[in-house]
Amino acid sequence: MTASFSDQLLTLARPNLAWVCEQLDLFDSLVPAGVVSFDRDEPSVTRSGITLRAHVVGTYALDGTWMWAWANDSYRDSPIAARSGELRELGERAGVPELTEPMPDLNHFPDPRLAADHLLLMCMGLLDARGGVICAVNERGRLFMVVDDPAVPRAEPRPARLTTALRNGAALLPGPALKPVQGWFARHGVDPVYGPGRVEGVLDGGDRVVVTLGDEEVTGVEVTGPGGGAPGCGTAGEQELDGARRSPDAPHRTFPRPLLAVAAREMAFSILRTRAMVQYADDHLAFDGRAPLWDEQAGELRFPGGGLKARRLGSYDAEEGWFRWAPDTEDIRDRFRQAAGLGAAEAEDLPELSGERLDLTAYGPREAVAVALARTAANVAGHTFTSLGNHFLVVTDERLSGTGTIDLDAAVTDIRGGASWLQGLVEQETRDETMRSLARSYFERLGLQVWHYGQPDFISGVTGLYEVRVYFAPDGTITHVAPGMVMGAPL
């Protein structure tokens, strides 16, 4: 990565990077990826049902900006932001601009999102943390936390883990490879011996680690036992959590994959349909910006100049954390089941499509689950989704059959909106497939040609001389959507 973090930050953070990579590798093996939630008052994070003491250091928004928790009105007065204040104090003492600016702009990096990930690793090192967690905090950004719970052990040397950590630690940020290697040896209490292009040291137990170096990379790592044979640390047992709180009632359920595949195809187009409904009401029903009224008896959504035929779809209680389909929506839910290719037996196993009240506390992003279910169901049934507060409606009026002319700026809004609702529901292993499906399906529904000439960085929806590009991070997250000339610079 060609980075432009300040020299002051690189000097401070670089010696920590190899052992941070080693520690994070252990942490991820002990606290596997899964549904994430956090408690700002305790403060703690829960991942995959394991609750640990943790603190927010910052948040990252899709506009490429990072905001420190100490500067964020949502967190700065709560215990969960305490350790971010330590980073600010450190920045003031060492003259590090990134640690003292409330909202560093990361847009000058080739990949701002990756720069935010690197900031978390640097924070782990500077705070001597035992783990790091990233979670979707809302539809627009991500929240970064450091774990400092003593239940997470300090990483002990293991051949595969230390080899990867030393290589990756030197490669993460620009600068001499020697610094993170020295930091790793110091972390394990070893005084290394230096030779031409190499550093070596003896660990507790007698195992020898020899690291060969280029200017800015580790070119080789060799781990041997005291007599030159197999290292003893290679046969040591794996470390375990010690006293971590396991929380059976913590969020643990993910959005079912068959339903997610349908939601990916439908969400952005559903937003287009809702926008077209608002435009129709503005043009023909004297819509003045005030929320319409629901006429239950007439089955109409009432605007000042008339009504649109509609049905109740469901409701969501944000405070109690539940969603429920409205009565007489079995036909709409059947369309959802059919779109997901679910047989009768499979459908019975999915509480998301039953008529019973769905407890959303089992999920991480609760509102996103409710909206994704309702929006997707409305769209697969060929209708328009809208809401009045936490009451969801499906607008069935035949006058809304069209979607209007293709508007590239509106397409950007639709795709961003669809992605924002889904990003917190998608597991890592399906993220790339899901987000590409969202963009591709939207383009196809509008009759745009789908071009893949920018793979893997982006795909395009093309109409005439113009296109909409959807850019992806390496993990599949949609990072940017922009209109422009075909194969030209964005507008």
C-alpha positions as a printed NumPy array, in Angstrom:
array([[  0.   ,   0.   ,   0.   ],
       [  1.28 ,   3.46 ,  -0.913],
       [  0.337,   5.226,   2.291],
       [  0.607,   8.799,   3.401],
       [  0.265,   8.542,   7.143],
       [  2.505,  11.09 ,   8.828],
       [  6.116,  10.203,   9.608],
       [  5.308,  10.78 ,  13.276],
       [  2.571,   8.112,  13.263],
       [  4.621,   5.633,  11.234],
       [  7.575,   6.03 ,  13.589],
       [  5.353,   5.443,  16.609],
       [  3.3  ,   2.563,  15.23 ],
       [  5.632,   0.588,  12.977],
       [  7.564,  -1.3  ,  15.706],
       [  4.269,  -2.812,  16.938],
       [  2.928,  -4.153,  13.66 ],
       [  4.37 ,  -7.688,  13.609],
       [  3.239,  -8.591,  17.108],
       [ -0.145,  -6.943,  16.449],
       [ -0.577,  -9.259,  13.453],
       [  0.394, -12.205,  15.66 ],
       [ -1.997, -11.167,  18.429],
       [ -4.885, -10.532,  16.052],
       [ -4.379, -13.936,  14.438],
       [ -4.745, -15.57 ,  17.859],
       [ -7.719, -13.382,  18.772],
       [ -9.614, -14.255,  15.586],
       [ -9.038, -17.955,  16.185],
       [-10.409, -17.71 ,  19.743],
       [-13.275, -15.301,  18.995],
       [-14.487, -16.352,  15.542],
       [-16.16 , -13.956,  13.153],
       [-19.904, -13.693,  13.623],
       [-22.678, -11.388,  14.744],
       [-21.303,  -8.38 ,  16.63 ],
       [-22.939,  -6.12 ,  19.212],
       [-21.544,  -3.762,  21.83 ],
       [-22.489,  -2.179,  25.129],
       [-21.287,   1.399,  25.502],
       [-21.797,   1.552,  29.261],
       [-20.162,  -1.704,  30.342],
       [-18.076,  -1.265,  28.012],
       [-17.88 ,  -4.483,  26.007],
       [-18.196,  -6.155,  22.641],
       [-19.92 ,  -9.455,  21.943],
       [-18.93 , -11.518,  18.92 ],
       [-20.24 , -14.994,  18.206],
       [-21.732, -15.086,  21.71 ],
       [-18.444, -14.235,  23.47 ],
       [-18.46 , -11.002,  25.499],
       [-15.209,  -9.18 ,  26.242],
       [-14.185,  -5.814,  27.627],
       [-13.608,  -3.472,  24.695],
       [-13.516,   0.193,  23.714],
       [-14.411,   2.134,  20.604],
       [-11.466,   3.987,  19.064],
       [-13.138,   5.394,  15.97 ],
       [-15.677,   5.126,  13.176],
       [-15.293,   5.175,   9.398],
       [-17.874,   6.658,   7.028],
       [-18.392,   5.933,   3.35 ],
       [-17.228,   9.46 ,   2.498],
       [-13.698,   8.354,   3.431],
       [-13.459,  10.048,   6.813],
       [-12.42 ,   8.599,  10.154],
       [-13.789,  10.072,  13.371],
       [-12.169,   9.394,  16.722],
       [-14.506,   8.265,  19.481],
       [-13.259,  11.1  ,  21.693],
       [-14.636,  13.557,  19.111],
       [-17.874,  11.711,  18.337],
       [-21.001,  13.001,  20.095],
       [-22.428,   9.485,  20.04 ],
       [-19.617,   8.   ,  22.148],
       [-17.322,  10.55 ,  23.76 ],
       [-19.249,  10.864,  27.031],
       [-19.619,   7.117,  27.516],
       [-17.105,   4.696,  29.089],
       [-16.65 ,   2.93 ,  25.772],
       [-14.682,   5.906,  24.371],
       [-12.184,   6.151,  27.242],
       [ -9.237,   4.542,  25.491],
       [ -9.568,   6.726,  22.411],
       [ -8.762,   9.617,  24.754],
       [ -5.474,   7.889,  25.562],
       [ -4.62 ,   7.957,  21.871],
       [ -5.309,  11.67 ,  21.719],
       [ -3.03 ,  12.296,  24.708],
       [ -0.323,  10.183,  23.1  ],
       [ -0.696,  12.162,  19.886],
       [ -0.352,  15.441,  21.718],
       [  2.835,  14.292,  23.471],
       [  4.424,  12.852,  20.328],
       [  3.129,  15.444,  17.851],
       [  1.076,  12.965,  15.768],
       [ -1.508,  14.853,  13.694],
       [ -3.724,  11.856,  12.92 ],
       [ -4.251,  11.179,  16.627],
       [ -5.208,  14.757,  17.485],
       [ -7.41 ,  15.717,  14.527],
       [-11.066,  14.922,  15.353],
       [-11.842,  13.686,  11.831],
       [ -8.846,  12.673,   9.693],
       [ -9.679,  12.526,   5.963],
       [ -8.489,   9.237,   4.439],
       [ -9.453,  10.036,   0.865],
       [ -5.844,  10.715,  -0.128],
       [ -5.125,   6.992,   0.261],
       [ -5.568,   4.677,  -2.742],
       [ -8.052,   2.683,  -0.612],
       [ -9.496,   4.782,   2.249],
       [-11.301,   1.789,   3.69 ],
       [ -8.069,  -0.194,   3.924],
       [ -6.394,   2.809,   5.547],
       [ -9.095,   2.701,   8.239],
       [ -8.34 ,  -0.992,   8.817],
       [ -4.665,  -0.122,   9.205],
       [ -5.536,   2.587,  11.707],
       [ -7.208,  -0.048,  13.873],
       [ -4.058,  -2.183,  13.82 ],
       [ -1.971,   0.823,  14.81 ],
       [ -4.388,   1.594,  17.641],
       [ -4.098,  -1.984,  18.876],
       [ -0.356,  -1.621,  19.075],
       [ -0.353,   1.801,  20.684],
       [ -2.868,   0.69 ,  23.32 ],
       [ -1.306,  -2.74 ,  23.895],
       [ -4.67 ,  -4.315,  23.038],
       [ -5.412,  -8.032,  22.793],
       [ -7.792,  -7.925,  19.846],
       [ -9.657,  -5.763,  17.392],
       [-13.239,  -5.866,  16.138],
       [-14.967,  -4.072,  13.261],
       [-18.736,  -3.913,  13.042],
       [-21.363,  -2.15 ,  10.947],
       [-22.709,   0.56 ,  13.225],
       [-25.366,   1.833,  10.829],
       [-26.151,   1.859,   7.131],
       [-23.342,   4.294,   6.357],
       [-20.226,   3.223,   8.174],
       [-18.213,   0.945,  10.408],
       [-17.142,   1.064,  14.033],
       [-13.661,   0.028,  15.22 ],
       [-12.994,  -1.403,  18.683],
       [ -9.964,  -2.611,  20.595],
       [-10.319,  -5.511,  23.018],
       [ -8.308,  -5.253,  26.237],
       [ -9.908,  -8.071,  28.219],
       [ -7.381, -10.222,  30.165],
       [ -9.495, -13.244,  29.223],
       [ -7.729, -13.065,  25.838],
       [ -4.192, -14.458,  26.275],
       [ -1.061, -12.821,  24.926],
       [  0.037, -14.641,  21.792],
       [  2.778, -17.174,  22.361],
       [  5.109, -18.011,  19.465],
       [  3.895, -20.681,  17.058],
       [  5.854, -21.337,  13.836],
       [  3.117, -20.66 ,  11.286],
       [  1.659, -17.709,  13.171],
       [  4.953, -15.929,  13.835],
       [  6.144, -16.469,  10.246],
       [  2.999, -14.862,   8.844],
       [  3.069, -12.078,  11.425],
       [  6.678, -11.1  ,  10.717],
       [  6.075, -11.005,   6.972],
       [  2.772,  -9.142,   7.18 ],
       [  3.936,  -6.754,   9.881],
       [  6.766,  -5.57 ,   7.667],
       [  4.491,  -5.269,   4.613],
       [  1.572,  -3.369,   6.14 ],
       [  3.054,   0.128,   6.022],
       [  5.968,   1.702,   4.147],
       [  9.303,   1.814,   5.918],
       [ 12.236,  -0.391,   6.944],
       [ 11.386,  -4.012,   7.664],
       [ 13.801,  -4.057,  10.579],
       [ 11.552,  -1.998,  12.883],
       [  8.597,  -4.419,  13.178],
       [ 11.026,  -7.348,  13.441],
       [ 12.837,  -5.674,  16.334],
       [  9.474,  -4.9  ,  17.929],
       [  8.421,  -8.533,  17.652],
       [ 11.583,  -9.814,  19.341],
       [ 11.241,  -7.19 ,  22.078],
       [  7.647,  -8.263,  22.624],
       [  8.853, -11.792,  23.357],
       [ 11.657, -10.645,  25.641],
       [ 14.447, -11.561,  23.238],
       [ 17.646,  -9.604,  22.636],
       [ 18.365, -10.417,  18.996],
       [ 21.711, -10.83 ,  17.279],
       [ 22.281,  -8.982,  14.015],
       [ 24.131, -10.147,  10.94 ],
       [ 24.247,  -9.036,   7.296],
       [ 20.605,  -8.944,   6.151],
       [ 19.394, -11.026,   9.081],
       [ 18.182, -10.896,  12.661],
       [ 18.045, -13.916,  14.923],
       [ 17.099, -14.652,  18.482],
       [ 16.45 , -17.516,  20.889],
       [ 12.993, -17.862,  22.45 ],
       [ 12.198, -19.213,  25.895],
       [ 12.553, -22.967,  25.53 ],
       [ 15.51 , -22.718,  23.156],
       [ 13.824, -22.392,  19.757],
       [ 15.74 , -20.172,  17.337],
       [ 14.043, -17.678,  15.   ],
       [ 16.069, -16.362,  12.055],
       [ 14.607, -13.523,   9.979],
       [ 16.181, -12.47 ,   6.682],
       [ 15.482,  -8.953,   5.455],
       [ 15.306,  -6.826,   2.361],
       [ 15.044,  -3.068,   2.617],
       [ 11.267,  -2.992,   3.218],
       [ 10.297,  -6.648,   3.431],
       [ 10.948,  -9.83 ,   5.308],
       [ 12.284, -12.274,   2.744],
       [ 12.431, -15.337,   4.964],
       [ 11.658, -16.705,   8.429],
       [ 13.14 , -19.922,   9.807],
       [ 12.168, -21.489,  13.131],
       [ 14.223, -24.393,  14.479],
       [ 14.631, -26.275,  17.747],
       [ 17.667, -26.037,  20.074],
       [ 19.532, -28.721,  18.119],
       [ 18.447, -27.491,  14.692],
       [ 15.498, -29.872,  14.439],
       [ 11.766, -29.293,  14.79 ],
       [ 10.913, -26.376,  17.082],
       [  9.344, -27.163,  20.411],
       [  6.806, -24.358,  20.032],
       [  5.428, -26.218,  17.025],
       [  4.04 , -28.968,  19.241],
       [  2.684, -26.706,  21.98 ],
       [ -1.061, -26.771,  22.466],
       [ -3.215, -23.921,  21.262],
       [ -3.999, -21.154,  23.703],
       [ -7.505, -20.666,  25.051],
       [ -9.695, -17.92 ,  26.452],
       [ -9.54 , -17.721,  30.224],
       [-12.739, -16.576,  31.902],
       [-14.497, -14.955,  28.943],
       [-18.232, -14.495,  29.395],
       [-20.241, -16.558,  26.955],
       [-23.599, -15.012,  26.268],
       [-26.259, -17.389,  24.972],
       [-28.725, -14.484,  24.69 ],
       [-26.368, -12.291,  22.638],
       [-27.087, -11.698,  18.935],
       [-26.242, -14.948,  17.211],
       [-28.501, -15.389,  14.21 ],
       [-27.5  , -14.257,  10.742],
       [-29.853, -13.378,   7.91 ],
       [-30.621, -16.71 ,   6.153],
       [-28.574, -17.081,   2.988],
       [-31.463, -18.066,   0.688],
       [-33.346, -14.919,   1.72 ],
       [-30.186, -12.814,   1.488],
       [-29.677, -13.875,  -2.116],
       [-33.172, -12.603,  -2.951],
       [-32.685,  -9.391,  -0.967],
       [-29.483,  -8.7  ,  -2.889],
       [-31.421,  -8.853,  -6.155],
       [-34.33 ,  -6.761,  -4.938],
       [-33.209,  -4.097,  -2.435],
       [-31.788,  -1.424,  -4.742],
       [-34.681,  -1.782,  -7.178],
       [-37.139,  -1.552,  -4.293],
       [-35.612,   1.806,  -3.349],
       [-36.092,   2.929,  -6.954],
       [-39.758,   1.925,  -6.77 ],
       [-40.286,   3.844,  -3.551],
       [-38.641,   6.896,  -5.073],
       [-40.885,   6.588,  -8.159],
       [-43.945,   6.448,  -5.876],
       [-42.887,   9.649,  -4.138],
       [-42.388,  11.311,  -7.523],
       [-45.839,  10.173,  -8.674],
       [-47.428,  11.53 ,  -5.512],
       [-45.586,  14.796,  -6.04 ],
       [-46.729,  15.088,  -9.669],
       [-50.324,  13.861,  -9.357],
       [-51.436,  13.785,  -5.711],
       [-50.287,  17.2  ,  -4.456],
       [-47.728,  15.622,  -2.12 ],
       [-46.392,  18.457,   0.039],
       [-43.734,  16.637,   2.028],
       [-45.935,  15.751,   4.973],
       [-46.412,  12.07 ,   5.726],
       [-49.538,  10.642,   4.066],
       [-52.345,   9.147,   6.157],
       [-53.273,   5.486,   6.222],
       [-56.984,   4.851,   5.621],
       [-57.43 ,   1.334,   6.918],
       [-61.06 ,   0.994,   5.847],
       [-60.477,   2.176,   2.289],
       [-57.115,   0.46 ,   1.977],
       [-55.507,   3.668,   0.745],
       [-52.488,   5.782,   1.479],
       [-53.972,   9.289,   1.513],
       [-52.173,  12.307,   0.056],
       [-53.673,  15.82 ,  -0.188],
       [-54.713,  15.225,  -3.796],
       [-55.864,  11.607,  -3.618],
       [-54.933,   8.122,  -2.52 ],
       [-52.927,   5.087,  -3.559],
       [-54.173,   1.556,  -3.042],
       [-52.103,  -0.198,  -0.386],
       [-52.038,  -3.021,   2.156],
       [-50.489,  -3.456,   5.554],
       [-47.255,  -5.394,   5.28 ],
       [-45.835,  -5.553,   8.796],
       [-44.584,  -3.608,  11.785],
       [-41.364,  -3.188,  13.698],
       [-40.85 ,  -2.206,  17.321],
       [-37.449,  -0.568,  17.729],
       [-37.585,  -0.442,  21.523],
       [-38.654,  -4.025,  22.166],
       [-36.819,  -5.38 ,  19.14 ],
       [-39.358,  -7.373,  17.151],
       [-40.868,  -7.569,  13.655],
       [-44.176,  -9.078,  12.637],
       [-45.881,  -9.599,   9.312],
       [-49.358,  -8.138,   9.058],
       [-52.354, -10.516,   8.841],
       [-53.295, -11.695,   5.351],
       [-49.801, -11.388,   3.907],
       [-49.313, -15.106,   3.273],
       [-49.494, -14.505,  -0.499],
       [-46.628, -12.008,  -0.352],
       [-44.546, -14.257,   1.865],
       [-45.203, -17.157,  -0.518],
       [-43.735, -15.096,  -3.354],
       [-40.672, -14.505,  -1.192],
       [-40.331, -18.236,  -0.492],
       [-40.679, -19.052,  -4.186],
       [-38.063, -16.454,  -5.147],
       [-35.687, -18.061,  -2.632],
       [-36.361, -21.524,  -4.073],
       [-37.553, -22.857,  -0.743],
       [-39.584, -26.016,  -0.425],
       [-42.301, -26.4  ,   2.173],
       [-40.013, -28.114,   4.681],
       [-37.244, -25.544,   4.249],
       [-39.69 , -22.667,   4.612],
       [-41.   , -24.06 ,   7.894],
       [-37.495, -23.779,   9.343],
       [-37.329, -20.043,   8.681],
       [-39.01 , -17.951,  11.385],
       [-38.342, -14.86 ,   9.236],
       [-41.249, -15.767,   6.945],
       [-43.671, -17.202,   9.474],
       [-46.647, -15.272,  10.737],
       [-45.257, -15.282,  14.259],
       [-43.584, -12.329,  15.915],
       [-39.872, -12.399,  15.064],
       [-37.496, -11.629,  17.931],
       [-34.858,  -9.35 ,  16.402],
       [-32.626,  -9.399,  19.48 ],
       [-31.161, -12.593,  18.018],
       [-29.659, -10.487,  15.222],
       [-27.032,  -7.75 ,  15.157],
       [-28.508,  -4.922,  13.029],
       [-32.165,  -5.287,  14.017],
       [-33.748,  -2.545,  11.927],
       [-31.854,  -3.701,   8.855],
       [-33.355,  -7.192,   9.243],
       [-36.903,  -5.821,   9.448],
       [-36.457,  -3.472,   6.487],
       [-34.712,  -6.093,   4.336],
       [-37.514,  -8.603,   4.925],
       [-40.311,  -6.13 ,   4.213],
       [-38.704,  -4.376,   1.24 ],
       [-37.714,  -7.628,  -0.424],
       [-41.137,  -9.185,   0.072],
       [-42.899,  -6.149,  -1.409],
       [-40.625,  -6.096,  -4.434],
       [-40.774,  -9.804,  -5.278],
       [-44.571,  -9.473,  -5.169],
       [-44.304,  -6.735,  -7.805],
       [-45.324,  -3.892,  -5.508],
       [-43.85 ,  -0.814,  -3.811],
       [-42.604,  -0.643,  -0.258],
       [-43.204,   2.347,   1.986],
       [-43.428,   2.989,   5.687],
       [-45.196,   5.221,   8.155],
       [-42.937,   5.264,  11.152],
       [-42.377,   1.626,  12.063],
       [-45.466,   0.437,  10.195],
       [-44.651,  -1.068,   6.796],
       [-47.032,  -0.92 ,   3.844],
       [-47.056,  -2.441,   0.388],
       [-48.498,  -0.091,  -2.252],
       [-50.4  ,  -2.093,  -4.861],
       [-51.796,   0.745,  -6.97 ],
       [-51.505,  -0.106, -10.673],
       [-50.609,   3.489, -11.527],
       [-47.152,   2.809, -10.116],
       [-46.233,   0.155, -12.662],
       [-43.483,   2.263, -14.279],
       [-40.096,   3.298, -12.926],
       [-39.601,   6.475, -14.94 ],
       [-36.611,   7.369, -17.108],
       [-33.112,   6.201, -16.26 ],
       [-31.385,   8.712, -14.021],
       [-27.732,   7.992, -13.324],
       [-27.577,  10.139, -10.21 ],
       [-30.664,   8.4  ,  -8.855],
       [-29.094,   5.025,  -9.665],
       [-26.161,   5.978,  -7.456],
       [-28.573,   6.706,  -4.601],
       [-30.49 ,   3.46 ,  -5.111],
       [-27.415,   1.236,  -5.137],
       [-25.846,   2.984,  -2.162],
       [-29.113,   2.698,  -0.259],
       [-29.541,  -0.984,  -1.004],
       [-25.952,  -1.732,  -0.047],
       [-26.226,   0.242,   3.177],
       [-29.165,  -1.827,   4.412],
       [-27.521,  -5.127,   3.5  ],
       [-23.916,  -4.598,   4.556],
       [-24.562,  -5.423,   8.201],
       [-26.414,  -8.619,   7.278],
       [-23.766, -10.166,   5.048],
       [-21.229, -12.67 ,   6.307],
       [-17.655, -12.326,   5.1  ],
       [-17.71 , -15.44 ,   2.919],
       [-20.748, -14.283,   0.916],
       [-20.119, -10.523,   0.851],
       [-18.468, -10.298,  -2.562],
       [-21.138, -12.426,  -4.239],
       [-23.983, -10.586,  -2.49 ],
       [-22.845,  -7.047,  -3.236],
       [-22.014,  -7.772,  -6.864],
       [-25.424,  -9.371,  -7.267],
       [-27.038,  -6.225,  -5.845],
       [-25.39 ,  -3.975,  -8.444],
       [-25.682,  -6.392, -11.361],
       [-29.379,  -7.133, -10.743],
       [-30.224,  -3.441, -10.493],
       [-28.539,  -2.707, -13.811],
       [-30.242,  -5.652, -15.507],
       [-33.691,  -4.646, -14.223],
       [-33.221,  -1.201, -15.772],
       [-32.028,  -2.644, -19.06 ],
       [-28.474,  -1.331, -18.685],
       [-25.612,  -3.318, -20.148],
       [-23.437,  -4.82 , -17.428],
       [-19.743,  -4.408, -18.175],
       [-17.044,  -6.158, -16.173],
       [-14.019,  -4.46 , -17.708],
       [-13.027,  -3.031, -14.319],
       [-13.009,  -6.37 , -12.513],
       [-12.26 ,  -6.932,  -9.717],
       [-12.285,  -3.254,  -8.72 ],
       [-15.642,  -2.297, -10.221],
       [-18.484,  -3.219, -12.555],
       [-20.497,  -0.819, -14.695],
       [-24.052,  -0.356, -15.834],
       [-23.882,   1.261, -19.273],
       [-26.448,   3.283, -21.209],
       [-25.251,   5.012, -24.369],
       [-22.099,   7.008, -23.648],
       [-22.61 ,   6.949, -19.903],
       [-22.164,   4.453, -17.122],
       [-22.562,   3.985, -13.387],
       [-19.558,   2.369, -11.751],
       [-19.843,   0.368,  -8.553],
       [-16.494,  -0.009,  -6.788],
       [-15.664,  -2.901,  -4.451],
       [-13.152,  -3.371,  -1.656],
       [-11.138,  -6.622,  -1.675],
       [-13.672,  -8.184,   0.715],
       [-16.592,  -7.31 ,  -1.575],
       [-17.919,  -4.267,   0.287],
       [-19.258,  -1.519,  -1.97 ],
       [-17.034,   1.465,  -1.268],
       [-18.099,   3.957,  -3.942],
       [-20.735,   4.441,  -6.643],
       [-20.298,   7.106,  -9.303],
       [-21.694,   8.083, -12.731],
       [-19.391,   9.043, -15.591],
       [-18.514,   8.682, -19.248],
       [-17.907,   5.131, -20.455],
       [-14.293,   4.23 , -19.654],
       [-13.71 ,   7.81 , -18.611],
       [-13.301,   9.722, -15.393],
       [-16.319,   9.872, -13.065],
       [-18.558,  12.892, -13.538]])
